[in-house]
Coordinates of C-alpha atoms in Angstrom, one line a residue:
M1 CA 85.1 88.5 84.9
T2 CA 85.7 88.9 88.6
K3 CA 83.6 91.4 90.5
K4 CA 85.2 94.6 91.9
V5 CA 85.1 95.3 95.6
K6 CA 82.9 98.4 95.0
D7 CA 80.3 96.2 93.4
I8 CA 79.9 94.0 96.5
K9 CA 76.5 95.0 98.0
K10 CA 75.2 91.7 99.4
V11 CA 77.3 89.1 101.1
A12 CA 76.2 85.6 102.2
V13 CA 77.9 84.2 105.3
I14 CA 77.3 80.5 105.8
G15 CA 77.5 79.3 109.4
A16 CA 76.3 81.4 112.3
G17 CA 78.7 80.0 114.9
T18 CA 81.5 82.0 116.5
M19 CA 83.4 82.7 113.3
G20 CA 80.4 83.1 111.0
S21 CA 78.6 85.6 113.3
G22 CA 81.8 87.5 113.8
I23 CA 82.4 87.8 110.1
A24 CA 78.8 88.8 109.5
Q25 CA 79.2 91.6 112.0
V26 CA 82.4 92.8 110.3
V27 CA 80.8 92.9 106.9
A28 CA 77.6 94.6 108.1
S29 CA 79.7 97.1 109.9
N30 CA 81.0 98.2 106.5
D31 CA 77.6 99.1 105.2
R32 CA 77.0 95.9 103.2
E33 CA 73.9 93.7 103.4
V34 CA 74.5 90.3 105.0
L35 CA 72.5 87.2 104.5
L36 CA 73.5 84.8 107.4
L37 CA 72.6 81.2 106.7
D38 CA 72.6 78.2 109.0
V39 CA 70.8 74.8 109.2
S40 CA 68.3 75.9 111.9
D41 CA 66.5 78.9 113.3
A42 CA 68.0 78.0 116.7
A43 CA 71.5 78.3 115.3
L44 CA 70.7 81.6 113.6
D45 CA 69.1 82.9 116.8
R46 CA 72.3 82.1 118.8
G47 CA 74.4 83.8 116.1
T48 CA 72.3 86.9 116.1
K49 CA 72.4 87.1 119.9
A50 CA 76.2 86.8 119.8
I51 CA 76.3 89.8 117.3
E52 CA 74.0 91.8 119.5
K53 CA 76.1 91.1 122.6
S54 CA 79.3 92.0 120.7
L55 CA 77.8 95.3 119.5
G56 CA 76.4 96.0 123.0
R57 CA 80.0 95.8 124.4
L58 CA 81.1 98.4 121.8
V59 CA 78.2 100.7 122.7
K60 CA 79.0 100.3 126.4
K61 CA 82.6 101.3 125.7
E62 CA 81.3 104.2 123.6
T63 CA 83.3 102.8 120.6
I64 CA 80.1 103.1 118.5
S65 CA 76.8 104.8 119.1
L66 CA 73.5 102.9 119.8
E67 CA 72.3 104.3 116.5
H68 CA 75.3 102.8 114.6
S69 CA 74.7 99.4 116.4
N70 CA 71.1 99.4 115.3
S71 CA 72.2 100.3 111.8
I72 CA 74.6 97.3 111.7
L73 CA 72.0 94.9 112.9
S74 CA 69.5 96.2 110.3
C75 CA 72.0 95.1 107.6
I76 CA 71.8 91.5 108.7
R77 CA 69.1 89.1 107.6
T78 CA 68.9 85.3 108.3
T79 CA 67.8 82.3 106.4
T80 CA 67.9 78.5 106.4
N81 CA 67.3 78.3 102.7
F82 CA 70.1 78.0 100.2
E83 CA 67.8 79.2 97.4
D84 CA 67.9 82.7 99.0
L85 CA 71.6 83.0 98.0
G86 CA 70.8 83.4 94.3
D87 CA 71.4 87.1 94.2
V88 CA 74.4 87.5 96.5
D89 CA 77.7 89.1 95.2
L90 CA 80.0 87.2 97.5
V91 CA 79.9 84.1 99.7
I92 CA 82.0 83.5 102.8
E93 CA 81.6 80.0 104.2
A94 CA 82.5 79.6 107.9
V95 CA 81.1 76.2 108.9
F96 CA 83.0 73.7 111.1
E97 CA 86.0 71.8 109.8
D98 CA 84.4 68.9 108.0
M99 CA 85.5 68.3 104.4
G100 CA 82.3 66.3 103.5
I101 CA 80.0 69.1 104.7
K102 CA 82.0 71.8 103.0
K103 CA 82.0 69.9 99.7
E104 CA 78.2 69.5 100.0
I105 CA 77.8 73.2 100.6
Y106 CA 80.0 74.2 97.6
S107 CA 78.2 71.8 95.3
K108 CA 74.9 73.6 96.3
L109 CA 76.5 77.0 95.8
D110 CA 77.7 76.0 92.4
N111 CA 74.1 75.5 91.2
I112 CA 72.7 78.6 92.9
T113 CA 75.2 81.5 92.7
G114 CA 76.2 83.5 89.6
D115 CA 79.3 82.7 87.5
D116 CA 81.1 85.8 88.7
V117 CA 80.5 85.2 92.4
I118 CA 83.6 84.6 94.5
L119 CA 83.3 81.7 97.0
A120 CA 85.5 82.2 100.0
T121 CA 86.1 79.7 102.8
N122 CA 87.2 80.5 106.3
T123 CA 88.8 77.1 106.9
S124 CA 91.8 77.2 109.2
S125 CA 93.5 73.9 108.1
L126 CA 91.6 71.9 105.4
P127 CA 93.1 71.8 101.8
I128 CA 91.1 74.4 99.9
V129 CA 91.8 73.0 96.5
E130 CA 89.9 69.9 97.5
I131 CA 86.9 72.1 98.3
A132 CA 87.4 74.1 95.0
V133 CA 87.3 71.1 92.7
S134 CA 83.9 70.1 94.0
T135 CA 82.6 73.1 92.0
S136 CA 82.6 74.0 88.3
K137 CA 84.4 77.3 89.0
A138 CA 87.4 76.3 91.0
D139 CA 89.1 79.5 89.9
K140 CA 86.6 81.5 91.9
V141 CA 87.3 79.7 95.2
V142 CA 89.7 81.3 97.6
G143 CA 90.6 81.1 101.3
M144 CA 89.8 84.1 103.5
H145 CA 90.9 82.9 107.0
F146 CA 89.6 85.4 109.6
F147 CA 90.9 85.1 113.2
N148 CA 88.8 84.9 116.4
P149 CA 87.3 87.2 117.4
A150 CA 86.7 88.4 113.9
P151 CA 85.5 91.9 114.8
V152 CA 88.7 92.6 116.8
M153 CA 91.5 90.7 115.1
K154 CA 93.1 92.6 112.2
L155 CA 94.6 89.6 110.3
V156 CA 93.0 87.8 107.4
E157 CA 95.0 85.1 105.6
I158 CA 94.2 85.1 101.8
I159 CA 94.9 81.6 100.5
K160 CA 95.5 81.0 96.8
T161 CA 95.1 77.4 95.6
L162 CA 96.6 75.9 92.4
A163 CA 93.2 76.5 90.9
T164 CA 92.5 80.0 92.2
S165 CA 92.9 82.7 89.6
D166 CA 95.1 85.7 90.3
E167 CA 92.0 88.0 89.9
T168 CA 90.1 86.1 92.6
A169 CA 93.1 86.2 95.0
Q170 CA 93.5 89.9 94.5
F171 CA 89.8 90.5 94.9
A172 CA 89.8 88.7 98.3
Y173 CA 92.9 90.7 99.4
D174 CA 91.2 94.0 98.4
F175 CA 87.9 93.1 100.0
A176 CA 89.7 92.3 103.3
L177 CA 91.3 95.8 103.1
A178 CA 87.9 97.3 102.5
L179 CA 86.7 95.6 105.7
G180 CA 89.5 97.4 107.6
K181 CA 91.6 94.2 107.9
E182 CA 95.3 93.6 107.4
P183 CA 95.5 90.7 104.8
V184 CA 98.5 88.6 104.0
M185 CA 98.9 86.3 101.0
T186 CA 99.7 82.7 101.4
I187 CA 99.4 79.4 99.6
D188 CA 97.2 76.3 100.1
S189 CA 99.5 74.5 102.5
P190 CA 98.3 72.9 105.7
G191 CA 97.8 75.6 108.4
F192 CA 98.8 78.4 106.0
I193 CA 101.1 80.8 107.9
V194 CA 99.8 81.2 111.5
N195 CA 98.5 77.8 112.4
R196 CA 101.5 76.1 110.6
I197 CA 103.7 77.8 113.2
L198 CA 101.4 78.2 116.2
V199 CA 99.7 74.8 116.5
P200 CA 102.9 72.7 116.6
M201 CA 104.2 75.1 119.3
L202 CA 101.1 74.5 121.3
N203 CA 101.5 70.7 120.8
E204 CA 105.1 71.0 122.0
A205 CA 103.8 72.7 125.2
V206 CA 101.6 69.6 125.7
F207 CA 104.7 67.4 125.2
A208 CA 106.6 69.5 127.7
Y209 CA 103.8 69.1 130.3
Q210 CA 103.5 65.4 129.5
D211 CA 107.2 65.0 130.1
G212 CA 107.1 66.8 133.4
V213 CA 109.2 69.7 132.3
G214 CA 107.0 72.0 134.4
S215 CA 103.5 72.4 135.8
A216 CA 100.9 73.8 133.5
E217 CA 101.0 77.1 135.5
D218 CA 104.8 77.3 135.2
I219 CA 104.9 76.4 131.5
D220 CA 102.4 79.2 130.8
K221 CA 104.1 81.7 133.1
A222 CA 107.5 81.0 131.5
M223 CA 106.2 81.5 128.0
M224 CA 104.2 84.6 128.9
L225 CA 107.1 86.3 130.7
G226 CA 109.9 84.9 128.5
T227 CA 108.3 85.5 125.1
N228 CA 105.9 88.3 125.9
Q229 CA 102.8 86.3 124.9
P230 CA 99.5 87.6 126.2
I231 CA 98.3 84.0 127.1
G232 CA 100.2 80.9 127.9
P233 CA 100.2 78.0 125.3
L234 CA 98.3 75.5 127.5
A235 CA 95.6 78.1 128.3
L236 CA 95.4 78.9 124.6
V237 CA 94.9 75.2 123.8
D238 CA 92.1 75.2 126.4
L239 CA 90.6 78.3 124.7
I240 CA 90.8 76.9 121.2
G241 CA 89.6 73.4 122.4
L242 CA 91.8 70.3 122.8
D243 CA 89.7 68.5 120.2
V244 CA 90.2 71.3 117.6
T245 CA 94.0 71.4 118.3
L246 CA 94.2 67.6 117.9
D247 CA 92.2 67.8 114.6
V248 CA 94.7 70.3 113.2
M249 CA 97.7 68.3 114.3
D250 CA 96.2 65.2 112.8
T251 CA 95.6 67.1 109.5
F252 CA 99.2 68.3 109.5
Y253 CA 100.5 64.7 110.1
R254 CA 98.3 63.3 107.4
E255 CA 99.2 66.0 104.8
F256 CA 102.9 66.4 105.5
Q257 CA 103.6 62.8 106.3
D258 CA 106.3 64.1 108.8
S259 CA 106.7 62.8 112.3
K260 CA 107.4 66.3 113.7
F261 CA 103.6 66.9 113.4
R262 CA 102.8 63.9 115.6
A263 CA 100.2 65.0 118.2
A264 CA 101.2 64.6 121.8
P265 CA 99.7 61.4 123.2
L266 CA 98.4 63.2 126.3
L267 CA 96.5 65.6 124.0
R268 CA 94.7 62.6 122.4
Q269 CA 94.0 61.0 125.8
M270 CA 92.5 64.2 127.2
V271 CA 90.2 64.5 124.2
R272 CA 89.1 60.9 124.7
A273 CA 88.4 61.7 128.4
G274 CA 86.2 64.7 127.3
R275 CA 88.6 67.2 128.8
L276 CA 88.3 69.7 125.9
G277 CA 89.2 72.9 127.7
R278 CA 87.0 75.9 128.5
K279 CA 84.0 74.5 126.6
S280 CA 83.9 71.4 128.8
G281 CA 84.9 73.1 132.0
K282 CA 88.2 71.4 132.2
G283 CA 91.4 71.0 130.2
F284 CA 94.9 71.8 131.4
F285 CA 93.2 74.2 133.8
D286 CA 89.9 73.9 135.7
Y287 CA 87.1 76.3 134.6
S288 CA 84.3 74.8 136.7

């Protein structure tokens, strides 16, 4: 039997990076206990500091009170030990996009968590059914793809695989609603809805720049003013990371076997050159 949303008191979030810490903040903000797990105390410390900084901004804006911020922080505990996840009601995994690592995590969860515990993955592009079948309860595995920054963005894609039960998918949808999010249902197809449409558009912007259609500045200016986007496509690639964008395009190309998902050669060259965008200080624009 699948748990009901009202029964969810303790949630494990695996991965204390940008997405994991953001999801932990969202869950804790809704009066649920969060157990944040990562491989090292240093990673957990970085994740906790990110949550404190995020909440601090809300306090400064007077969106929440200092007391509420402290209450949210008090709901979050950290651990590096998988054995501590034995009594959680729900798991949301948000580690980086590596199928081998995800399978290893779900294999551990299979042995530790209860039979009625939902296992949700925040993957943005990997085939979820491949993750699911590494467990003995593939029907309890579902995609819950939050968007960055998780505390701000309303959208959550709920991804149902061929193995996911209807009850599990509905639970994930209802839990996202309980978190104050706006969920949409989709299927286990590469990129789901948003990245299926968005990332090829970003890749096409790289092709346009590569072909000399316009400067990086003019391509972004044209798309912002012509389509009312808040950020230009090349600046968005820089923000996401050129390496991440390339990984997604390569996943699409591999999964769909369709040449329209071929990554722009310039994108691959820039990744090889270490020009990964904001995180490296230089991509299509200079952030040094």
